[in-house]
Coordinates of C-alpha atoms in Angstrom, one line a residue:
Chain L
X1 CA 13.3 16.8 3.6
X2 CA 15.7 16.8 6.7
X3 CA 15.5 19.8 9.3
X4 CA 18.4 19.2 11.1
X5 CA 17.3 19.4 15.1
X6 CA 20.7 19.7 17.0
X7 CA 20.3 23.9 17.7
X8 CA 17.5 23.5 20.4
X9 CA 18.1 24.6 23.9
X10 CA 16.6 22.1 25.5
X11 CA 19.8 19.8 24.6
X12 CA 22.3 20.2 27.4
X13 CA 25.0 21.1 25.7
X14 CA 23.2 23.7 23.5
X15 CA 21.5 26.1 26.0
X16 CA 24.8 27.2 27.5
X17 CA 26.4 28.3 24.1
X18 CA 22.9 30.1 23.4
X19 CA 23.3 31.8 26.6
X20 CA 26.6 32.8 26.4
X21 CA 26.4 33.5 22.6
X22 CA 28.8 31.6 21.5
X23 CA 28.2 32.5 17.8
X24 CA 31.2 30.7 16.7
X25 CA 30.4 27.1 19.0
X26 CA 26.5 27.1 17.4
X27 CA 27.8 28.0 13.7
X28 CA 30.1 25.0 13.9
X29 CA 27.2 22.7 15.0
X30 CA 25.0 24.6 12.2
X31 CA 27.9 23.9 9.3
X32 CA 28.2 19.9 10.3
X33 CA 24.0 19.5 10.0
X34 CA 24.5 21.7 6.7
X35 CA 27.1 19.7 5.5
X36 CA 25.5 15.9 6.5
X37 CA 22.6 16.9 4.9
X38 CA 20.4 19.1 6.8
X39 CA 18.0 21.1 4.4
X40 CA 16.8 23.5 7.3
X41 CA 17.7 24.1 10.7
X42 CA 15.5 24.0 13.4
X43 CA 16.4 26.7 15.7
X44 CA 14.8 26.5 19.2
X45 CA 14.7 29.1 22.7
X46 CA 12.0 27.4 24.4
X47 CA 14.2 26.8 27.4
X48 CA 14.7 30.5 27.9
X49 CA 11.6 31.1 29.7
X50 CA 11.9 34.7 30.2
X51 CA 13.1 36.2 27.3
X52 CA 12.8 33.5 24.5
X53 CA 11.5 36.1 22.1
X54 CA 15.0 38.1 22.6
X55 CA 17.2 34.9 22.7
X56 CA 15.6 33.4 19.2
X57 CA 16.0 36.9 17.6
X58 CA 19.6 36.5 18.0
X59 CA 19.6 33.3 17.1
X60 CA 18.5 33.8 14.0
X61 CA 19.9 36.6 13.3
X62 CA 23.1 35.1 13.8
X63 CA 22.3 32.2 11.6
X64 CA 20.9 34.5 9.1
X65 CA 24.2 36.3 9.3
X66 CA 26.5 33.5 8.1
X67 CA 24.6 30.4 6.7
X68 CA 22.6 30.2 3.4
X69 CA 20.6 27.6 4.9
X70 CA 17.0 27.8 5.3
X71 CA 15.4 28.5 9.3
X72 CA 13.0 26.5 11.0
X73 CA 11.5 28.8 14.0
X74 CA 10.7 26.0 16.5
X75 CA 8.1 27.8 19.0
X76 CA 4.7 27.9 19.9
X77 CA 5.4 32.1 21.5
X78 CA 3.3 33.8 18.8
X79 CA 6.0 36.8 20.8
X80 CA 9.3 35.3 19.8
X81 CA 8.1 33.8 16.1
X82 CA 7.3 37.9 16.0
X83 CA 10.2 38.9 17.5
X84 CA 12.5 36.4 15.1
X85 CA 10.9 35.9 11.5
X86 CA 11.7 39.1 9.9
X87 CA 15.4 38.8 10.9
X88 CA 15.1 35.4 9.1
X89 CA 16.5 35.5 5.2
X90 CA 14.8 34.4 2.4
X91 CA 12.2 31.2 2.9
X92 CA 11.3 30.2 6.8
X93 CA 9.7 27.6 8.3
X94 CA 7.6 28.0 11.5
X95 CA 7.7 25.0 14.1
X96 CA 4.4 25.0 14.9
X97 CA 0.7 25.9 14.4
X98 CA -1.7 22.9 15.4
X99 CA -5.6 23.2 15.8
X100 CA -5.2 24.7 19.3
X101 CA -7.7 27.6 19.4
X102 CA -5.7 30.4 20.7
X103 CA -2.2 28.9 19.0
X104 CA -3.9 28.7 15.7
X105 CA -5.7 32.5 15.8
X106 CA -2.4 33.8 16.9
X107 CA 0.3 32.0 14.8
X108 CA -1.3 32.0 11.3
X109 CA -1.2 36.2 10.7
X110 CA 2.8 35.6 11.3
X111 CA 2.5 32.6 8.5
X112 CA 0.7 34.9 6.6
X113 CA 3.2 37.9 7.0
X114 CA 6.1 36.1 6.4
X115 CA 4.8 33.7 3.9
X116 CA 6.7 30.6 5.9
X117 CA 5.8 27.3 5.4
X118 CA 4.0 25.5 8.1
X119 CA 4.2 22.4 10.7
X120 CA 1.0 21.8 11.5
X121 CA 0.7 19.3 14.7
X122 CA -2.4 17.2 14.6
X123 CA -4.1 18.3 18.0
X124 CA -6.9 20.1 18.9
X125 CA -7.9 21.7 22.5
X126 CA -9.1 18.4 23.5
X127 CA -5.2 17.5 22.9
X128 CA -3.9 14.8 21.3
X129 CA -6.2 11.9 20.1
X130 CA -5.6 8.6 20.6
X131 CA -7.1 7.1 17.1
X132 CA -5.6 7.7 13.4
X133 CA -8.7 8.7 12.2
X134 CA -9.2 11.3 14.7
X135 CA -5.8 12.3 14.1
X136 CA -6.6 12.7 10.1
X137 CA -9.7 14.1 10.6
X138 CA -7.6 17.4 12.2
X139 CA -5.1 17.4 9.6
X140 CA -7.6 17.4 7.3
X141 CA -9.3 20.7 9.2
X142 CA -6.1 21.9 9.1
X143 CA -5.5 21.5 5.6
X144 CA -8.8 22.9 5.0
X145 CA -8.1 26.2 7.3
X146 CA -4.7 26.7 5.9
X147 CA -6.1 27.0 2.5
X148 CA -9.0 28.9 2.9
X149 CA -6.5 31.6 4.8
X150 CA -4.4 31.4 1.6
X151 CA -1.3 29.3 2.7
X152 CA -0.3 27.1 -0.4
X153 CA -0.5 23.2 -0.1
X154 CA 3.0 23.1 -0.6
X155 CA 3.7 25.1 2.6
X156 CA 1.9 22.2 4.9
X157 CA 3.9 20.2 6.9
X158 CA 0.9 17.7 8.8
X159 CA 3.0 16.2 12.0
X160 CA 0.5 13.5 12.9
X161 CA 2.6 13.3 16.9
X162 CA 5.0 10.5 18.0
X163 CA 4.5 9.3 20.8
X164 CA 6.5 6.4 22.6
X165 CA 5.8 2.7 21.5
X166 CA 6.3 1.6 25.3
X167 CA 3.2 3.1 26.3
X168 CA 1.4 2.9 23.4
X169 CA -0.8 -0.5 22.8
X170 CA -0.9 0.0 18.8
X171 CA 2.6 0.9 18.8
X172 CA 3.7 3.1 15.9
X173 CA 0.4 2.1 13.6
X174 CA -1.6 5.2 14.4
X175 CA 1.2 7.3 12.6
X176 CA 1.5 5.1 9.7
X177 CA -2.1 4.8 9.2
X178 CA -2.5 8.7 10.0
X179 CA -0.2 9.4 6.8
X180 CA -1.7 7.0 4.7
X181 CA -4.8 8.7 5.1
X182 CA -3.7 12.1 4.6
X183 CA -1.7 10.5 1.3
X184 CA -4.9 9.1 0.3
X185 CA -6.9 12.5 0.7
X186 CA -4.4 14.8 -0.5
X187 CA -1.8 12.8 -2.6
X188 CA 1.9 14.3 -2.6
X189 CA 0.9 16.3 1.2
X190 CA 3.9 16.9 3.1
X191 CA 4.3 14.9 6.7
X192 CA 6.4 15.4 8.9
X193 CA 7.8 14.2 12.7
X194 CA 10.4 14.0 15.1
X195 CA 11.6 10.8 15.7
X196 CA 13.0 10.1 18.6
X197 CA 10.0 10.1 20.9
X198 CA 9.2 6.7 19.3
X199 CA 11.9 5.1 21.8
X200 CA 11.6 6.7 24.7
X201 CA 11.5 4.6 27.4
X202 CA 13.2 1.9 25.7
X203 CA 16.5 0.3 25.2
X204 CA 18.7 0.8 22.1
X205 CA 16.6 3.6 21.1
X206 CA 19.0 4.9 18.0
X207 CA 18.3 1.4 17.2
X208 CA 14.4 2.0 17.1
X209 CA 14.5 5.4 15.5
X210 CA 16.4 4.3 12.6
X211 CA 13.8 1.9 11.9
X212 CA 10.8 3.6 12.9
X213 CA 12.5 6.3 10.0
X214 CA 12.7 3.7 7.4
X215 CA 8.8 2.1 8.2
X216 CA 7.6 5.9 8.2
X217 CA 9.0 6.7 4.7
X218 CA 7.5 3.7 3.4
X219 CA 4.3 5.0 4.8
X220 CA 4.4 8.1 2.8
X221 CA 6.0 10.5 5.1
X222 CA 8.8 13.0 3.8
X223 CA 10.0 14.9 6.3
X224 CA 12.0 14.7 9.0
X225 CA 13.4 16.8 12.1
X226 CA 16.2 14.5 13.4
X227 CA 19.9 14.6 13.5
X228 CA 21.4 14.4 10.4
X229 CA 25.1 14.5 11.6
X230 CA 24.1 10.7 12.9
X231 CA 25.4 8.9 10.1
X232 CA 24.2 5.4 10.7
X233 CA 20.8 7.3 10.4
X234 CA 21.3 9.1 7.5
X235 CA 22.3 6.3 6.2
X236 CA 18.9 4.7 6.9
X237 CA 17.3 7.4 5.3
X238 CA 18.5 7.2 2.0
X239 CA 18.8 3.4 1.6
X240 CA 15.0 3.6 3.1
X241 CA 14.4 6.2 0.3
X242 CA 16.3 4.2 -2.3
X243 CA 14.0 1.3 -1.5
X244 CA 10.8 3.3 -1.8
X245 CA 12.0 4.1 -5.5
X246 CA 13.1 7.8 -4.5
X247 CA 16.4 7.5 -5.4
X248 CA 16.7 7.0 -9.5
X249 CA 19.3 3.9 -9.7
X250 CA 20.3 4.2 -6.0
X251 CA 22.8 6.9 -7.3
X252 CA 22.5 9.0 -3.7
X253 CA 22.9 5.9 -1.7
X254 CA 25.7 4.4 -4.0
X255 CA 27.9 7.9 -3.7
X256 CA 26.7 7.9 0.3
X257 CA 28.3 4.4 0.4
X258 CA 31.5 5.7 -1.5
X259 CA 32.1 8.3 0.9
X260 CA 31.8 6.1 3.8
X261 CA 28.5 7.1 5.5
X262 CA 27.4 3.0 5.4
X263 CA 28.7 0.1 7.7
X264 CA 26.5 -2.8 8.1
Chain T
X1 CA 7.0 -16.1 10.8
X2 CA 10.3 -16.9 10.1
X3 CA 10.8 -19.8 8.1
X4 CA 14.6 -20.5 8.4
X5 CA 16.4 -20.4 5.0
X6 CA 19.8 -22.1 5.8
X7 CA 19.3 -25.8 4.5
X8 CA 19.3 -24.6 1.1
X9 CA 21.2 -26.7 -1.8
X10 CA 21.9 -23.2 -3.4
X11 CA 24.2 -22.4 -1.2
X12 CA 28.1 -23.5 -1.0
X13 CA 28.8 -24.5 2.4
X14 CA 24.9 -26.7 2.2
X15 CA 25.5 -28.9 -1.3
X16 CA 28.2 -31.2 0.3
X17 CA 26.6 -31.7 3.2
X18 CA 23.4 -32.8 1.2
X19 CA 25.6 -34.7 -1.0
X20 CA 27.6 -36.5 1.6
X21 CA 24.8 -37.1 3.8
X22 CA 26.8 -35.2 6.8
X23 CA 23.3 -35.9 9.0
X24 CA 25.3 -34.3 11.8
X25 CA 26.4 -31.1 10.6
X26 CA 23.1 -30.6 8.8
X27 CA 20.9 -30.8 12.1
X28 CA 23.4 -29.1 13.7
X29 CA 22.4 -26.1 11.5
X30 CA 19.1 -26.6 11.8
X31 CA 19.1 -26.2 15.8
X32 CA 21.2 -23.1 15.3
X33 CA 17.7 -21.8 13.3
X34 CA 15.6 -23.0 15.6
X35 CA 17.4 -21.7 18.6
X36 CA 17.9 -18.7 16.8
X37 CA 13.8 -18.2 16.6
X38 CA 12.6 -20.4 13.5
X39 CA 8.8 -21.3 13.1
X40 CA 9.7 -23.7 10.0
X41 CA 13.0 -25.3 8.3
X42 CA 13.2 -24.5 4.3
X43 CA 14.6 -27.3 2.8
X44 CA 15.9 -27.2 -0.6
X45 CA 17.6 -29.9 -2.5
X46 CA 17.2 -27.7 -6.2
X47 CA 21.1 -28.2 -6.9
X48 CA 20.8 -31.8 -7.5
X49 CA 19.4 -31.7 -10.8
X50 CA 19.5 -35.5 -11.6
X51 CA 17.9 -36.9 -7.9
X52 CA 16.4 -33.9 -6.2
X53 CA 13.8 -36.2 -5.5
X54 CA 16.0 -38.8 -3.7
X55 CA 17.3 -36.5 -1.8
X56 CA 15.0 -34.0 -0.7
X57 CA 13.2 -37.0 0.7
X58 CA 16.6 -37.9 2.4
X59 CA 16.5 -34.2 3.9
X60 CA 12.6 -34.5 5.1
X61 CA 13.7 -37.9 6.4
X62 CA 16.6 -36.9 8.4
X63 CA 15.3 -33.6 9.8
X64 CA 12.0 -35.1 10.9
X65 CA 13.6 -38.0 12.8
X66 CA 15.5 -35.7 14.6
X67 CA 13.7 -32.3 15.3
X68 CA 9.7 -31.2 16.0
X69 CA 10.3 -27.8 14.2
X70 CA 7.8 -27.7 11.2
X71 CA 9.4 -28.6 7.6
X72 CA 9.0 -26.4 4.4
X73 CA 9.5 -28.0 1.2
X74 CA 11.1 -26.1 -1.0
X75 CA 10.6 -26.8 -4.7
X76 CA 8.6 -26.3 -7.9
X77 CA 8.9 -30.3 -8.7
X78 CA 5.9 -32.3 -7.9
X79 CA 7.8 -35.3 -8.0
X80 CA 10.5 -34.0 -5.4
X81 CA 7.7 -33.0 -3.2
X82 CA 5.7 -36.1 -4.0
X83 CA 8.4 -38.3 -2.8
X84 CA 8.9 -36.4 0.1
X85 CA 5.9 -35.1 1.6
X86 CA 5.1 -38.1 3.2
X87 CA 8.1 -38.5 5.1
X88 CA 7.1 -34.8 7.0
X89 CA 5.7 -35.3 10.4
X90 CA 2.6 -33.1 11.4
X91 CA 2.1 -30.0 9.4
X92 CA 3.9 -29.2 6.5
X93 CA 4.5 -26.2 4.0
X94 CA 5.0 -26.3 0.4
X95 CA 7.3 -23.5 -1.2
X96 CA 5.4 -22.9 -3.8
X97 CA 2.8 -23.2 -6.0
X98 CA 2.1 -20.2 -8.4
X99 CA -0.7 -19.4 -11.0
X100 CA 1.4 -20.9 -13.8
X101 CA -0.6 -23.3 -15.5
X102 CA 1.5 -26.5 -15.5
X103 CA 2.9 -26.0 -11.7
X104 CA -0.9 -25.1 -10.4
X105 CA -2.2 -28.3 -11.8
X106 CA 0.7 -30.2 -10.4
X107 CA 1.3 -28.7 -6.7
X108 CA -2.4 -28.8 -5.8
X109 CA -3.1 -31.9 -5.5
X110 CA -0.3 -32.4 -3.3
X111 CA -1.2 -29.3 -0.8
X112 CA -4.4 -31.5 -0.6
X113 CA -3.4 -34.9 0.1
X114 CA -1.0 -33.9 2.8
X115 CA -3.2 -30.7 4.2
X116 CA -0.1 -28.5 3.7
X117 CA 0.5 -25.4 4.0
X118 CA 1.3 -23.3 0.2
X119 CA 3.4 -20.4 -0.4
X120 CA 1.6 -18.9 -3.3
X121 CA 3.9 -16.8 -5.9
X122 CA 2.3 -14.2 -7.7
X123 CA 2.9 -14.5 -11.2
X124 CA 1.6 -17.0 -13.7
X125 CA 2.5 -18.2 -17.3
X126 CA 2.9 -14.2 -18.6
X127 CA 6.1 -14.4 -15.9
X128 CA 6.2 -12.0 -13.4
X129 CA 4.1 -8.6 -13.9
X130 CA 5.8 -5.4 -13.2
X131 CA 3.1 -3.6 -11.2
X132 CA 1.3 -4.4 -7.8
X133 CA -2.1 -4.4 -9.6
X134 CA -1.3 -7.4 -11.7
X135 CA 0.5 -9.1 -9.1
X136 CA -2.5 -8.1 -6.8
X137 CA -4.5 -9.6 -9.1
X138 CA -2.7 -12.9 -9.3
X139 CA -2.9 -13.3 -5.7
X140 CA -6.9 -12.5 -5.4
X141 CA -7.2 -15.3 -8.5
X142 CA -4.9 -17.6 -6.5
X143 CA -6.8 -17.1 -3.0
X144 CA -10.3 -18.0 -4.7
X145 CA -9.2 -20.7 -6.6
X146 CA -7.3 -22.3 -3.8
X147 CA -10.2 -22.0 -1.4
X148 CA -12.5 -23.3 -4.1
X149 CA -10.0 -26.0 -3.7
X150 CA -10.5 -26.7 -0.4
X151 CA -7.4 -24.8 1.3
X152 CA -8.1 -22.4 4.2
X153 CA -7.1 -18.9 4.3
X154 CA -5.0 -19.5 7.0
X155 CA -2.6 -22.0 4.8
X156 CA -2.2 -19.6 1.9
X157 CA 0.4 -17.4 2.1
X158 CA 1.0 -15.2 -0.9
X159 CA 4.3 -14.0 -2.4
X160 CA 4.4 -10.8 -4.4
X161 CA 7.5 -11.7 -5.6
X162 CA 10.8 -9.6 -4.4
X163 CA 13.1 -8.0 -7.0
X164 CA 16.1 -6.2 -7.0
X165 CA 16.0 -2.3 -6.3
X166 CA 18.9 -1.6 -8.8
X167 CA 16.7 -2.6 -11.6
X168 CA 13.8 -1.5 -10.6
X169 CA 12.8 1.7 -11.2
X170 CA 9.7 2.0 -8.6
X171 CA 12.1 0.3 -5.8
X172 CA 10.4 -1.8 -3.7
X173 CA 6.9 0.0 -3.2
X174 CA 5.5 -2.2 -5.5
X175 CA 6.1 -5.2 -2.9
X176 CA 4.7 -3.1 -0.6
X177 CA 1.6 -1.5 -2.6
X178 CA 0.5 -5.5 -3.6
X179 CA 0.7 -6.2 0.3
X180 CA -1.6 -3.5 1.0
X181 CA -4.0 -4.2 -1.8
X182 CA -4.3 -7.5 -0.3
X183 CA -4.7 -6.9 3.1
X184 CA -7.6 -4.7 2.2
X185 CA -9.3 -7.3 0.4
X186 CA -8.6 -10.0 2.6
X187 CA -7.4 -9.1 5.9
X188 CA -5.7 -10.7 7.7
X189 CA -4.3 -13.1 4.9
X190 CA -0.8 -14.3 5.2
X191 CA 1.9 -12.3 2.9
X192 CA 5.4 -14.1 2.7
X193 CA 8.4 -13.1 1.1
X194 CA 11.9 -14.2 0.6
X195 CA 14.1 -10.4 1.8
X196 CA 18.0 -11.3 0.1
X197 CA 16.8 -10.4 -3.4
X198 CA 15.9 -7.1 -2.6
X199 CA 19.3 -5.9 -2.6
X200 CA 21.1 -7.3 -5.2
X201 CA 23.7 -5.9 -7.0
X202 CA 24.2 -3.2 -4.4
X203 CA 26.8 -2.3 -1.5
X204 CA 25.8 -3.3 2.2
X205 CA 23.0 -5.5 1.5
X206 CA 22.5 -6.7 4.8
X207 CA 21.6 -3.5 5.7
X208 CA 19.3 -2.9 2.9
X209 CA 17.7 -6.2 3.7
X210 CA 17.2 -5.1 7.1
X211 CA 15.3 -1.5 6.3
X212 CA 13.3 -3.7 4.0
X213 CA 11.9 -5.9 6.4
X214 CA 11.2 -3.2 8.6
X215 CA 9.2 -1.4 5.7
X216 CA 7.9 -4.7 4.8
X217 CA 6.5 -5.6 8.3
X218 CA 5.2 -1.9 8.8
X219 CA 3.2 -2.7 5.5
X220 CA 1.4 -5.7 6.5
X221 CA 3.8 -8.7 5.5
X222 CA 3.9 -11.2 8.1
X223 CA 6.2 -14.2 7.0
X224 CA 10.0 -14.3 5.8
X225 CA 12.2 -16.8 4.7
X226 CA 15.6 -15.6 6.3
X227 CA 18.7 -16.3 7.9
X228 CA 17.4 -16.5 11.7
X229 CA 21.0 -16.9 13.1
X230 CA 21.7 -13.1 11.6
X231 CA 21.5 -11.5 14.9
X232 CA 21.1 -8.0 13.7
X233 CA 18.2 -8.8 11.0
X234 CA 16.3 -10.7 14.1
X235 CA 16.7 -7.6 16.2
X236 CA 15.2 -5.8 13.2
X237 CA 12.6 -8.1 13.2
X238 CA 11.7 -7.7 17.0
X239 CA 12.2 -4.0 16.7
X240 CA 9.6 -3.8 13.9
X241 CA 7.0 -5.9 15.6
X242 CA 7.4 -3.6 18.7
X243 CA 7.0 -0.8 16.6
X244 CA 3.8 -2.2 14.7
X245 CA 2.3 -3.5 18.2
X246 CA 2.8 -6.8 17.9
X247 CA 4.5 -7.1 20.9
X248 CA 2.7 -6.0 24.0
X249 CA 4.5 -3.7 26.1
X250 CA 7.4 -4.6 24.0
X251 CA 8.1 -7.7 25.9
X252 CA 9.5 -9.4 23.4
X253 CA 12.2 -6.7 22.2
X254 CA 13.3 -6.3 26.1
X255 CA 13.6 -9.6 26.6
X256 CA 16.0 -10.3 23.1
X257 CA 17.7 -7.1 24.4
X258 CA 18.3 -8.5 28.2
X259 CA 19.4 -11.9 25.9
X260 CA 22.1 -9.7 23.9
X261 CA 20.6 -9.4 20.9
X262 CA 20.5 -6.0 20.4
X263 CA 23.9 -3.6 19.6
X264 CA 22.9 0.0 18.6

């Protein structure tokens, strides 16, 4: 799955038009991620440090207003998720609980409420832990939590935290093997991630996300919050998810190829 | 490790050369490799049906008067590789021995006299299986009956055997499942695999092979036979290492980078 990640105001050219409310600007931006692919869109105020709860209510009501498409609410303001999920249509998403004390207490009743699925970071209080197994061993709480409070499986997104290869000695590893173990415990669990902290610090980083993408579906994760307007990586995504067998005689990447979306 | 696949009678602009004995341009090619980042030459004399023999020994001859790099011997014919084995200096690899019966009985001996190294296909007399646990299982049966043999872990390297996507209905996860299997049974052992197959019959395959061998590294393979002079599969290569952590502070990738290698 592809929550498309352009509508966030901490991208320069984005918290201006949320400001302004430019309605037409941000639908534009909304209609090219709906239209490269983008299954949800990832709506984020977090800039707005005084009145994100008012900002992301018009923001989603604005998208709610003229997209089908389904919203992510990307905060961890218990007050604007409040303030913005029941403008939301139809199925939401909420970007994110994690294992936090006072962010899990207070975001899960407004999962519950609005029956939205879930990201669900991998990090406790004592933040975010260095070792894959520590890091499954909160998803797995998570899951636990989740379920015992009635949220269906299905509604878990586990985000097991990227975090840059340049300062990281095991590089990417910890999120592979992260995944694998949730796969292994809970076969067919969604995971998810951003991508493009993998490369900070680094040269050629579009470079390095587009392969970090294509190792991290091979790994078992299945969702992603990038920007699907990129084409040379949407184009990873769906020859990485032809190659993982996903895509029944490569008919998606074959017709992706027709229209254009591949060079070499 | 990259085993360079470029001397290879198989392909158009090689077969004269071999035939003509063009010493010259054929070295020439091999420096590009080694430049380029090979650990070993492949050379493969399979097109000459009537006197591989004669000249894959001609091959060994000519590149081991002339270069240091480390020659693999690419052929199923114990009489090619009998006749040329001993013309290698230092350390040599055979491509391949298998668990077929007749080839087994054949190639072993041979890996033994001359200490060589063995890529080890896994399939045997029942041709190739479709599923990683049989071709798991052919690789455990070929590492213990290859140690039992005398040969050390660290010489086998073990080919699960790449096949085309567009036929396959599982893609390539059953490359990658086998390489997992074995790594958990014997880690550390030495996976190998040729990448071109992988995407034949489809559109872009150089970018499918690349996406490949980033799964495929991110999975635990750790030897390819490839084109090293393919600037944009090498910078996959080094970008996949760094994002495995195999290579410390990403040295290796900044350097290429600095060096050119990289375009987004």
């Amino acid at each position: 799955m592809i929550i498309g990640e352009l509508l966030n105001s901490s991208r320069e050219a984005i918290k201006p038009l949320i400001e302004n409310q430019d309605a037409a600007a941000l639908l534009a931006i909304a209609q090219a991620e709906i239209a490269a692919g983008a299954d949800y869109l990832d709506l984020n105020c977090g800039a707005f440090v005084k009145d994100e709860p008012e900002r992301l209510a018009w923001l989603v009501r604005t998208m709610a207003a003229a997209v089908d498409q389904r919203l992510c609410l990307d905060s961890p303001n218990p007050r604007a998720l409040a303030a913005a999920l029941p403008l939301a249509r139809g199925p939401v998403m909420i970007n994110s609980i994690s294992a936090e004390t006072a962010r899990y207490r207070d975001i899960l009743p407004l999962a519950q409420e609005h029956k939205a699925k879930l990201v669900a970071l991998c990090m406790d209080d004592a933040a975010i832990p260095t070792t894959a197994e520590a890091r499954y061993e909160i998803g797995c709480r998570l899951v636990k939590n989740l379920q015992a409070a009635g949220i269906a499986m299905d509604d878990i997104y586990l985000d097991p935290m990227v975090q840059p290869i340049s300062v990281s000695a095991g590089g990417a590893m910890v999120i592979f093997d992260t995944v694998q173990m949730l796969q292994s415990a809970y076969p067919g669990i969604h995971c998810v991630c951003g991508l493009s902290n993998i490369s900070f610090g680094l040269p050629n980083r579009k470079l390095i996300n587009r392969y970090f993408l294509a190792q991290a579906i091979a790994c078992g994760m299945d969702s992603f919050i990038l920007d699907p307007t990129d084409r040379q990586l949407m184009g990873c995504y769906l020859a990485a998810r032809a190659l993982i067998g996903e895509d029944k005689f490569c008919a998606k990447y074959l017709k992706a190829y027709r229209n254009g979306l591949f060079t070499e």
